[in-house]
Amino acid sequence: MRHSGAAMEQTSQDNGQSSRTSAKMAFASIGVVFGDIGTSPLYAMREALHPVVRAGGDLRVAVLGVASLLLWALILIVTLKYVIFLMRADNKGEGGILSLVVLVETLLKKRGGFALALGIVGAAFFFGDAMITPAMSVLAAVEGLSVINPGFDSYIVPLTLVILITLFLFQYRGTAGVAALFAPVTAVWFAVLGINGLVHIFDDFEIFLAFNPAYGLNMLLSQPGLALLVFGGVFLAVTGAEALYADMGHFGKKPIRLAWLSVVFPGLVLNYLGQGAFIIAYPHSVENPFFLMAPAWGVVPLIILATLVTVIASQAVITGAFSVAQQAMALGLFPRMNITHTSETEQGQIYVGQINWLIMVGVILLVLVFKSSTNLASAYGIAVNTSMIVDSILAMIFFWKAPTLPRWLVLPALVFVLVIECTFFAANGLKLASGGYMPVLIGSTIILLMVTWMRGRRALAEKLRKESIELVPLLESLEKRQPTRVAGAAVFLQTDPVYAPSALMHNLKHNRVLHDRLVFITAETTSEPRIDPNDRVQVKQLPLGAWLVEARFGYMEQPDVPAALRACEPFGLSIDPMQASYFLGRRVIRISARSALPFWQQRIFIMLTNQSSRAIEFFRIPPGRVVELGMQMSI
């Protein structure tokens, strides 16, 4: 009995420790995961009601209908789809659209190209969202100045640009120094949302009728044309929902679910209900209900807090773009780019310079072209909506092939959510002419670049295969007629372990020497997010005393050749990565009339190849130990 009591006490302590850890992680997630969706009350209700105001409809009925649609969008899309269903579709704890693509590709096997095509579309439109979200959110926060004094209108765009440019200029330093403030500031924001909303619910208790979905359905069925315009605004309430799934690997399922259900969802619901009741009581407030709800003394602090939270939300989206870019590079969808790790302790804290500057230019152009959050709202929904539809389709395939939940339960629910998302898509499609073309243009451009890069790499690999010599027969022939050997170790990077790397052939042709120790290494990206260090390398001995090393890296990891070489020691290959010579082939691509790619696509591929970062930086090879051998070829 004594042992049993001790065991029960230990179990109780473990459960308590686990609960405290989950609570801490849940609090931390508030500052990263929920910033985007948390800024939606700044504009969602306002934008959803604008079509009704312009049409001169019954404002009270419209408010109840819109409030109902807002609440049920949060319940069905965020809570049901992402929190309950999609967070079960994890790749060893990792979430996000490209992780889901890898999962579905594995399940579909030979038909995985369909999942990859969907993933390309979803990832491309995510980058469109990464440009629009900072512009939209910060503009909406700074526009609170016009509530204080309409004369401040002329300062809104310049101040927004100053805030955003400063944000991008400091990206290279990482967020480690200020990340500790993200959660407290955002938690205060959700508390303010809830309290401000709760106070104004007393303006008209009739707003509780919004929990009845019949009010939203009645708006949709009685005035379908107007309802579609309203839907475009309602959708703004769920932008940022995909972050719950994408950031699952950083915080875990339980903390994100806990934060959503205990803090974020109640705060959003109370604020939307408060805005609705306030508008019913004071119809003139429909122009900007969020800031007009605040007492006069609280407007300036609320603007400051809103600006801080929108910057935090923008930071989360930018960091997410870096992460998606890293995964896209690992999966062969993007050319190599230099990745800088900005934290010694947090593996996911990275900086990708090319992505940072591209997004910054896009954000600046969006602010200058659209000038207000109302104008930008037309462009906002389509990018996120497209990514959400892709998530739903991939999720249905996943739960059909790997039924972690009963199919009869999850599939009808996801089909229902997909129908709702397609309705939102139709509503957002009405905004194409007034700004919706922007995310379509951005997304289509990125899709074109991704497809061109994939086709070019495939054509290049095929040509290299045809022109290459198999490695083992070559080494066997060299064993019989050995060239001059020099002291030291030579490491040759190769893309295919079967064929001799071009750098080896050029070294033999021009230098006619070989090092005493030869190592051929391939760096393979797997369908797993991270690889166990014990499974990092496979080592095999080859003729001529050479070694073949096959290094495996997860798609969330940065390839590191020196680290892979150090991992070979237990297999009998002892080599000092800082003393070895690394032989790399550097290809100069030329346009060819006989290429599988048309001329215009060859030009794009050559441009992407020239912009690609050098293998030295990407594979973390010591730059002072590298010998690069150039060669010209066409595809």
XYZ file of C-alpha atoms in Angstrom:
635
model
C 0.000 0.000 0.000
C 2.875 2.345 0.818
C 4.418 1.756 -2.622
C 1.039 2.294 -4.262
C 0.581 5.593 -2.433
C 4.069 6.753 -3.436
C 3.348 5.870 -7.058
C 0.070 7.793 -6.971
C 1.833 10.783 -5.425
C 4.539 10.662 -8.143
C 1.876 10.461 -10.860
C 0.077 13.435 -9.325
C 3.330 15.435 -9.276
C 4.032 14.532 -12.928
C 0.529 15.596 -13.951
C 0.920 18.860 -12.077
C 4.286 19.511 -13.713
C 2.796 18.720 -17.140
C -0.121 21.088 -16.517
C 2.227 23.907 -15.465
C 4.363 23.354 -18.576
C 1.267 23.410 -20.806
C 0.065 26.611 -19.141
C 3.456 28.304 -19.696
C 3.574 27.192 -23.327
C -0.037 28.296 -23.819
C 0.834 31.755 -22.492
C 3.912 31.951 -24.739
C 1.860 30.902 -27.785
C -0.511 33.851 -27.332
C 2.226 36.230 -28.494
C 3.183 34.243 -31.595
C 0.240 32.174 -32.803
C -2.704 34.486 -32.208
C -1.438 37.949 -33.114
C -2.903 37.881 -36.640
C -6.379 36.631 -35.758
C -6.305 38.841 -32.661
C -6.107 42.026 -34.734
C -9.212 41.135 -36.785
C -11.638 43.040 -34.480
C -9.943 46.236 -35.703
C -11.705 45.908 -39.055
C -13.820 42.724 -39.497
C -17.169 44.015 -38.161
C -16.683 47.401 -39.847
C -15.873 45.926 -43.264
C -18.694 43.366 -43.069
C -21.274 46.098 -42.390
C -20.054 48.587 -45.013
C -22.021 46.949 -47.896
C -25.223 47.124 -45.792
C -24.654 50.792 -44.953
C -24.037 51.614 -48.626
C -27.180 49.699 -49.637
C -29.266 51.480 -46.982
C -30.451 48.220 -45.358
C -31.872 47.626 -41.877
C -28.791 48.098 -39.678
C -30.167 46.214 -36.646
C -31.001 43.098 -38.664
C -27.657 43.367 -40.460
C -25.713 43.630 -37.185
C -27.369 40.503 -35.785
C -26.724 38.656 -39.055
C -23.083 39.747 -39.276
C -22.416 39.043 -35.581
C -23.913 35.563 -36.057
C -21.721 34.923 -39.112
C -18.619 36.131 -37.240
C -19.276 33.867 -34.251
C -20.024 30.778 -36.316
C -17.031 31.373 -38.586
C -14.827 31.293 -35.471
C -16.592 28.151 -34.224
C -16.616 26.169 -37.473
C -13.424 27.228 -39.254
C -11.056 27.934 -36.380
C -12.323 25.698 -33.569
C -13.745 22.732 -35.494
C -11.424 22.601 -38.505
C -8.089 23.739 -37.085
C -8.229 23.161 -33.315
C -10.149 19.857 -33.314
C -9.387 18.235 -36.680
C -6.299 19.580 -38.438
C -4.094 19.574 -35.345
C -4.417 15.773 -35.417
C -2.745 15.727 -38.851
C 0.802 16.351 -37.650
C 4.094 15.118 -39.083
C 5.910 14.073 -35.896
C 4.569 17.152 -34.134
C 5.076 19.585 -37.032
C 2.166 21.336 -38.734
C 1.698 23.750 -41.620
C 0.714 23.357 -45.231
C 4.011 21.875 -46.462
C 4.098 19.361 -43.593
C 0.580 18.326 -44.589
C 1.708 18.017 -48.218
C 4.531 15.662 -47.173
C 2.081 13.544 -45.141
C -0.440 13.285 -47.980
C 2.309 12.622 -50.563
C 3.478 9.692 -48.442
C -0.076 8.314 -48.185
C -0.846 8.741 -51.894
C 2.539 7.313 -52.975
C 2.559 7.350 -56.802
C -0.244 9.922 -56.958
C 1.496 12.331 -54.602
C 1.992 14.903 -57.374
C -1.564 16.122 -56.772
C -0.745 16.934 -53.151
C 2.467 18.676 -54.207
C 0.558 20.811 -56.734
C -1.908 21.847 -54.019
C 0.987 22.573 -51.670
C 2.642 24.825 -54.238
C -0.595 26.818 -54.592
C -1.096 27.072 -50.826
C 2.524 28.059 -50.113
C 2.526 30.631 -52.934
C -0.584 32.348 -51.606
C 0.852 32.217 -48.093
C 3.627 34.548 -49.285
C 0.930 36.856 -50.658
C -0.661 36.839 -47.215
C 2.747 37.576 -45.647
C 2.860 40.819 -47.651
C -0.755 41.865 -47.076
C -1.072 41.088 -43.344
C 1.542 43.603 -42.077
C 0.227 46.353 -44.367
C -3.415 45.729 -43.430
C -2.909 45.301 -39.679
C -0.600 48.260 -39.045
C -2.715 50.568 -41.243
C -5.856 49.584 -39.293
C -4.148 50.327 -35.969
C -2.675 53.682 -37.010
C -6.048 54.729 -38.478
C -7.227 55.059 -34.899
C -5.565 58.494 -35.021
C -8.453 59.751 -37.148
C -10.807 59.026 -34.234
C -8.798 61.460 -32.101
C -8.623 64.110 -34.816
C -9.594 63.773 -38.512
C -6.731 66.165 -39.270
C -4.306 63.315 -38.536
C -5.431 61.457 -41.682
C -2.497 62.737 -43.740
C -0.017 61.216 -41.238
C -1.457 57.679 -41.325
C 0.389 56.371 -44.417
C 3.816 57.916 -43.579
C 3.649 56.680 -39.969
C 2.602 53.200 -41.137
C 5.563 53.071 -43.532
C 8.004 54.169 -40.809
C 6.754 51.411 -38.466
C 6.856 48.697 -41.140
C 10.245 49.632 -42.617
C 11.752 49.703 -39.108
C 10.285 46.237 -38.476
C 11.906 44.791 -41.602
C 15.253 46.515 -41.051
C 15.619 44.839 -37.653
C 14.697 41.322 -38.811
C 18.322 40.241 -39.171
C 18.817 40.657 -35.417
C 16.112 38.120 -34.631
C 13.413 38.421 -31.982
C 15.166 36.802 -29.017
C 15.635 40.130 -27.239
C 11.998 41.230 -27.425
C 10.118 37.923 -27.817
C 9.603 37.763 -24.051
C 7.343 40.832 -24.370
C 5.164 39.364 -27.144
C 3.032 37.144 -24.900
C 2.365 39.716 -22.114
C 1.486 42.487 -24.608
C -0.804 40.217 -26.638
C -2.403 38.792 -23.475
C -3.199 42.355 -22.346
C -4.671 42.954 -25.817
C -7.072 40.009 -25.515
C -8.021 41.121 -22.000
C -8.779 44.622 -23.330
C -10.789 43.107 -26.206
C -12.868 41.072 -23.786
C -13.422 43.838 -21.212
C -14.248 46.510 -23.802
C -16.689 44.156 -25.496
C -18.279 43.014 -22.235
C -18.927 46.605 -21.141
C -20.780 47.405 -24.366
C -22.818 44.198 -24.462
C -24.923 46.047 -21.862
C -25.819 48.578 -24.583
C -28.247 46.044 -26.071
C -28.672 42.478 -24.767
C -30.448 41.591 -27.999
C -26.988 40.957 -29.430
C -27.039 37.503 -27.772
C -29.480 36.454 -30.506
C -26.394 36.282 -32.733
C -25.609 32.872 -31.227
C -28.584 31.602 -33.230
C -27.154 30.676 -36.674
C -30.582 31.345 -38.193
C -29.798 35.082 -38.239
C -26.737 34.519 -40.402
C -28.571 32.052 -42.660
C -31.503 34.446 -43.017
C -29.149 37.179 -44.267
C -27.610 34.747 -46.755
C -30.946 33.437 -48.079
C -33.001 36.652 -48.097
C -30.397 38.853 -49.818
C -27.794 36.550 -51.419
C -26.187 39.318 -53.495
C -25.682 41.609 -50.501
C -24.755 38.643 -48.302
C -21.836 37.747 -50.569
C -20.451 41.264 -50.136
C -20.915 40.930 -46.370
C -19.180 37.532 -46.419
C -16.034 39.167 -47.758
C -15.830 41.242 -44.570
C -16.805 38.371 -42.267
C -13.939 36.283 -43.596
C -11.467 38.833 -42.195
C -12.362 37.504 -38.723
C -10.690 34.149 -39.416
C -7.521 35.363 -41.164
C -4.645 34.042 -39.123
C -6.422 30.797 -38.227
C -3.886 28.785 -40.218
C -1.188 29.917 -37.740
C -2.703 27.591 -35.114
C -1.740 24.644 -37.304
C 1.480 26.070 -38.737
C 2.996 26.852 -35.303
C 2.026 23.529 -33.740
C 5.630 22.304 -33.881
C 6.867 25.234 -31.794
C 4.347 25.040 -28.951
C 2.460 21.729 -29.180
C -1.205 20.879 -29.629
C -2.332 21.087 -26.014
C -0.931 24.584 -25.259
C -2.378 26.066 -28.479
C -5.786 24.511 -27.823
C -5.681 25.717 -24.220
C -4.781 29.289 -25.241
C -7.503 29.396 -27.916
C -10.321 28.049 -25.752
C -9.447 29.876 -22.522
C -8.168 33.288 -23.686
C -8.356 34.053 -27.399
C -11.789 32.735 -28.390
C -13.601 34.301 -25.378
C -11.851 37.646 -25.974
C -12.804 37.717 -29.664
C -16.415 36.646 -29.048
C -16.950 39.255 -26.328
C -15.479 42.005 -28.505
C -17.570 41.159 -31.574
C -20.724 40.977 -29.437
C -19.802 44.303 -27.803
C -19.224 45.962 -31.185
C -22.583 44.658 -32.405
C -24.489 45.926 -29.360
C -22.679 49.279 -29.562
C -23.615 49.742 -33.237
C -27.275 48.861 -32.553
C -27.334 51.451 -29.752
C -25.269 54.071 -31.629
C -25.672 53.544 -35.414
C -23.192 56.332 -36.302
C -20.376 54.243 -34.769
C -20.483 51.821 -37.706
C -17.674 53.846 -39.350
C -15.114 52.613 -36.794
C -16.794 50.766 -33.917
C -13.605 49.321 -32.452
C -12.008 52.640 -31.482
C -15.283 54.508 -30.881
C -16.208 51.940 -28.193
C -13.257 53.059 -26.098
C -13.735 55.886 -23.575
C -12.192 59.203 -24.638
C -9.271 58.806 -22.204
C -8.556 55.316 -23.516
C -8.326 55.980 -27.265
C -4.630 56.943 -27.327
C -3.501 54.001 -25.124
C -5.664 51.698 -27.266
C -4.020 52.981 -30.476
C -0.563 52.397 -28.964
C -1.534 48.894 -27.791
C -3.139 48.085 -31.164
C -0.014 49.241 -33.002
C 2.216 47.078 -30.786
C 0.003 44.028 -31.341
C -0.150 44.537 -35.113
C 3.656 44.759 -35.185
C 3.822 41.508 -33.176
C 1.306 39.908 -35.569
C 3.346 41.103 -38.542
C 6.500 39.691 -36.949
C 4.823 36.295 -36.573
C 3.763 36.282 -40.237
C 7.253 37.306 -41.420
C 8.867 34.596 -39.270
C 6.331 32.152 -40.721
C 7.377 33.189 -44.236
C 11.021 32.446 -43.371
C 10.001 29.006 -42.089
C 7.917 28.196 -45.189
C 10.799 29.347 -47.406
C 13.180 27.032 -45.523
C 10.800 24.083 -45.994
C 10.267 24.971 -49.674
C 14.047 24.991 -50.243
C 14.398 21.621 -48.529
C 11.613 20.143 -50.680
C 13.163 21.512 -53.884
C 10.470 24.134 -54.534
C 12.760 27.166 -54.063
C 16.370 27.879 -55.036
C 18.896 27.842 -52.194
C 18.972 30.990 -50.056
C 21.252 31.959 -47.196
C 19.674 31.067 -43.863
C 20.902 32.814 -40.716
C 20.038 31.361 -37.313
C 19.228 34.301 -35.043
C 19.007 32.373 -31.773
C 21.456 29.970 -30.135
C 18.673 28.191 -28.247
C 15.603 28.334 -30.527
C 16.070 26.184 -33.633
C 13.112 27.746 -35.465
C 14.395 31.333 -35.181
C 15.858 31.998 -38.634
C 16.360 34.907 -41.012
C 16.240 34.639 -44.821
C 17.485 37.926 -46.284
C 16.074 37.592 -49.824
C 12.604 36.765 -48.484
C 12.760 39.647 -45.985
C 13.569 42.272 -48.628
C 11.027 40.911 -51.139
C 8.241 41.020 -48.543
C 9.309 44.519 -47.433
C 9.133 45.866 -50.995
C 5.722 44.223 -51.443
C 4.399 45.678 -48.170
C 5.604 49.206 -49.014
C 3.960 49.053 -52.454
C 0.688 47.797 -50.941
C 0.564 50.654 -48.412
C 1.363 53.266 -51.085
C -1.157 51.867 -53.592
C -4.129 51.151 -51.276
C -3.529 53.871 -48.612
C -6.188 52.578 -46.142
C -7.174 49.323 -44.460
C -10.651 49.589 -46.021
C -9.154 49.637 -49.522
C -6.693 46.888 -48.613
C -9.475 44.688 -47.203
C -10.432 43.916 -50.806
C -7.043 42.284 -51.317
C -6.756 40.623 -47.928
C -9.142 37.699 -48.051
C -8.261 35.864 -51.262
C -4.711 34.843 -50.299
C -5.714 33.392 -46.917
C -8.903 31.876 -48.335
C -6.960 29.993 -51.016
C -4.542 28.558 -48.441
C -7.461 27.490 -46.227
C -9.218 25.678 -49.088
C -5.971 23.840 -49.881
C -5.690 22.883 -46.175
C -9.239 21.485 -46.226
C -8.725 19.399 -49.384
C -5.432 17.976 -48.111
C -6.998 17.296 -44.695
C -9.858 15.335 -46.288
C -7.363 13.181 -48.199
C -5.330 12.646 -45.021
C -8.297 11.604 -42.858
C -9.595 9.346 -45.637
C -6.257 7.545 -46.000
C -5.202 7.661 -42.330
C -8.422 7.683 -40.289
C -7.121 8.888 -36.919
C -10.749 9.943 -36.342
C -13.908 8.128 -37.534
C -14.426 8.953 -41.220
C -18.185 9.296 -40.762
C -17.511 12.106 -38.283
C -14.603 14.066 -39.741
C -15.218 13.904 -43.507
C -18.804 15.317 -43.557
C -17.684 18.065 -41.153
C -14.714 18.990 -43.365
C -16.906 18.938 -46.493
C -19.318 21.320 -44.728
C -16.431 23.627 -43.755
C -15.072 23.457 -47.322
C -18.467 24.559 -48.681
C -18.376 27.536 -46.294
C -14.818 28.387 -47.375
C -15.805 28.157 -51.046
C -18.682 30.546 -50.320
C -16.171 32.915 -48.741
C -13.988 32.460 -51.833
C -16.893 33.462 -54.093
C -17.413 36.534 -51.889
C -13.730 37.440 -52.033
C -13.796 36.867 -55.798
C -16.198 39.807 -56.108
C -13.320 42.007 -54.920
C -10.973 41.071 -57.768
C -11.355 44.373 -59.585
C -11.055 46.503 -56.423
C -7.846 44.940 -55.107
C -8.328 41.190 -55.033
C -6.153 40.947 -58.131
C -3.092 41.737 -55.996
C -2.802 38.434 -54.052
C -3.745 36.534 -57.220
C -0.913 38.295 -59.057
C 1.567 37.653 -56.229
C 0.501 34.019 -55.810
C 0.548 33.302 -59.549
C 4.040 34.795 -59.877
C 5.381 32.638 -57.045
C 3.699 29.527 -58.513
C 5.375 30.273 -61.855
C 8.771 30.612 -60.158
C 8.305 27.380 -58.178
C 7.184 25.355 -61.198
C 10.016 26.775 -63.326
C 12.582 25.927 -60.654
C 11.262 22.357 -60.332
C 11.164 21.789 -64.111
C 14.629 23.280 -64.567
C 16.157 21.155 -61.807
C 14.502 18.036 -63.227
C 15.827 18.780 -66.732
C 19.293 19.543 -65.336
C 19.370 16.311 -63.309
C 18.292 14.292 -66.350
C 21.022 15.823 -68.510
C 23.667 15.236 -65.835
C 22.573 11.612 -65.521
C 22.981 11.069 -69.256
C 26.429 12.669 -69.311
C 27.772 11.200 -66.055
C 29.856 8.098 -65.381
C 28.945 5.663 -62.623
C 31.116 6.216 -59.561
C 32.040 2.639 -58.539
C 33.204 1.481 -62.022
C 35.250 4.700 -62.310
C 36.975 4.078 -58.964
C 37.653 0.454 -59.933
C 39.345 1.581 -63.158
C 41.379 4.193 -61.256
C 42.445 1.477 -58.810
C 44.126 -0.375 -61.689
C 45.782 2.733 -63.172
C 46.144 5.080 -60.253
C 46.838 8.791 -60.827
C 49.276 10.701 -58.640
C 48.093 10.750 -54.992
C 48.613 13.717 -52.667
C 48.330 13.872 -48.896
C 45.077 14.975 -47.299
C 41.338 14.375 -47.484
C 39.092 15.491 -50.356
C 35.322 15.773 -49.923
C 33.162 15.802 -53.047
C 29.517 16.911 -52.833
C 27.186 15.039 -55.160
C 23.451 14.994 -55.853
C 23.257 11.320 -56.862
C 25.362 8.679 -55.048
C 25.394 6.426 -58.137
C 27.245 8.847 -60.421
C 30.665 10.462 -60.176
C 30.394 14.178 -59.323
C 31.420 16.565 -62.092
C 33.978 18.193 -59.749
C 35.846 14.859 -59.543
C 35.912 14.490 -63.332
C 37.199 18.045 -63.831
C 39.808 17.594 -61.108
C 41.100 14.437 -62.815
C 41.020 16.096 -66.237
C 42.860 19.294 -65.295
C 44.937 18.426 -62.194
C 45.450 14.676 -62.761
C 45.804 14.015 -59.032
C 43.738 12.458 -56.256
C 43.963 12.919 -52.498
C 44.909 9.988 -50.279
C 41.445 10.002 -48.718
C 38.327 10.467 -50.837
C 34.866 11.102 -49.397
C 31.742 11.403 -51.548
C 28.770 12.865 -49.702
C 25.122 13.420 -50.597
C 22.742 15.555 -48.520
C 19.212 14.169 -48.761
C 16.101 15.934 -47.451
C 13.594 13.473 -46.002
C 9.828 13.565 -45.474
C 10.404 13.860 -41.713
C 10.773 17.275 -40.048
C 13.889 16.271 -38.091
C 16.261 13.312 -38.130
C 17.532 11.486 -35.050
C 21.300 12.190 -34.799
C 21.914 8.429 -34.620
C 20.264 8.017 -38.032
C 21.975 11.019 -39.622
C 24.478 9.189 -41.855
C 24.981 5.933 -43.693
C 28.612 5.147 -44.517
C 29.943 2.677 -47.082
C 33.460 1.859 -48.246
C 34.222 2.057 -51.973
C 37.150 0.950 -54.166
C 40.366 2.994 -54.075
C 39.945 3.443 -50.312
C 37.122 5.933 -50.899
C 34.038 6.425 -48.721
C 30.415 7.125 -49.621
C 28.429 9.111 -47.046
C 24.680 9.523 -47.396
C 23.599 12.267 -44.983
C 19.916 12.729 -44.160
C 18.321 15.982 -42.990
C 14.718 16.752 -42.089
C 12.861 19.400 -44.070
C 12.878 21.633 -40.974
C 16.663 21.336 -40.584
C 19.562 23.244 -42.106
C 21.922 20.901 -44.021
C 25.339 20.847 -42.349
C 28.059 18.875 -44.183
C 30.833 19.294 -41.538
C 28.429 18.038 -38.845
C 27.535 15.052 -41.037
C 31.240 14.241 -41.490
C 31.801 14.346 -37.731
C 28.890 11.892 -37.336
C 30.813 9.336 -39.467
C 33.429 8.568 -36.794
C 31.523 5.608 -35.224
C 31.475 3.997 -38.688
C 35.260 4.030 -39.065
C 35.573 7.255 -41.053
C 37.520 9.735 -38.963
C 37.983 13.080 -40.675
C 38.561 16.635 -39.461
C 36.022 18.775 -41.396
C 38.158 21.879 -40.853
C 41.235 20.294 -42.475
C 39.606 18.579 -45.468
C 39.450 20.114 -48.955
C 35.943 20.439 -50.413
C 35.542 20.144 -54.181
C 32.377 21.730 -55.582
C 31.109 22.030 -59.129
C 29.729 25.421 -60.151
C 27.556 25.276 -63.246
C 26.909 28.137 -65.654
C 23.628 27.424 -67.454
C 23.235 28.446 -71.105
C 20.056 28.722 -73.171
C 19.562 25.867 -75.610
C 17.203 25.467 -78.563
C 16.885 21.758 -77.740
C 15.842 22.198 -74.120
C 12.691 20.671 -72.624
C 11.898 24.187 -71.345
C 10.757 27.058 -73.599
C 13.134 30.024 -74.005
C 11.262 32.271 -71.545
C 11.277 29.565 -68.847
C 14.981 28.873 -69.411
C 15.671 32.579 -68.824
C 13.711 32.501 -65.552
C 15.529 29.336 -64.441
C 18.923 30.894 -65.220
C 17.931 34.012 -63.247
C 16.876 31.859 -60.258
C 20.097 29.830 -60.515
C 22.190 33.015 -60.490
C 20.289 34.295 -57.442
C 20.681 30.985 -55.620
C 23.064 31.066 -52.673
C 26.364 29.232 -53.023
C 26.634 25.689 -51.717
C 29.379 26.896 -49.348
C 26.941 28.936 -47.249
C 23.941 26.644 -47.633
C 25.776 23.485 -46.516
C 27.901 25.368 -43.932
C 31.183 24.382 -45.557
C 34.338 26.193 -44.291
C 34.912 28.776 -47.078
C 38.703 28.666 -46.760
C 38.739 24.942 -47.554
C 36.773 25.037 -50.837
C 37.913 24.424 -54.414
C 35.244 25.384 -56.968
C 35.434 24.038 -60.506
C 33.270 25.853 -63.039
C 31.590 24.308 -66.065
C 29.131 25.448 -68.722
C 26.098 23.415 -69.697
C 22.638 23.763 -71.202
C 19.381 22.144 -70.178
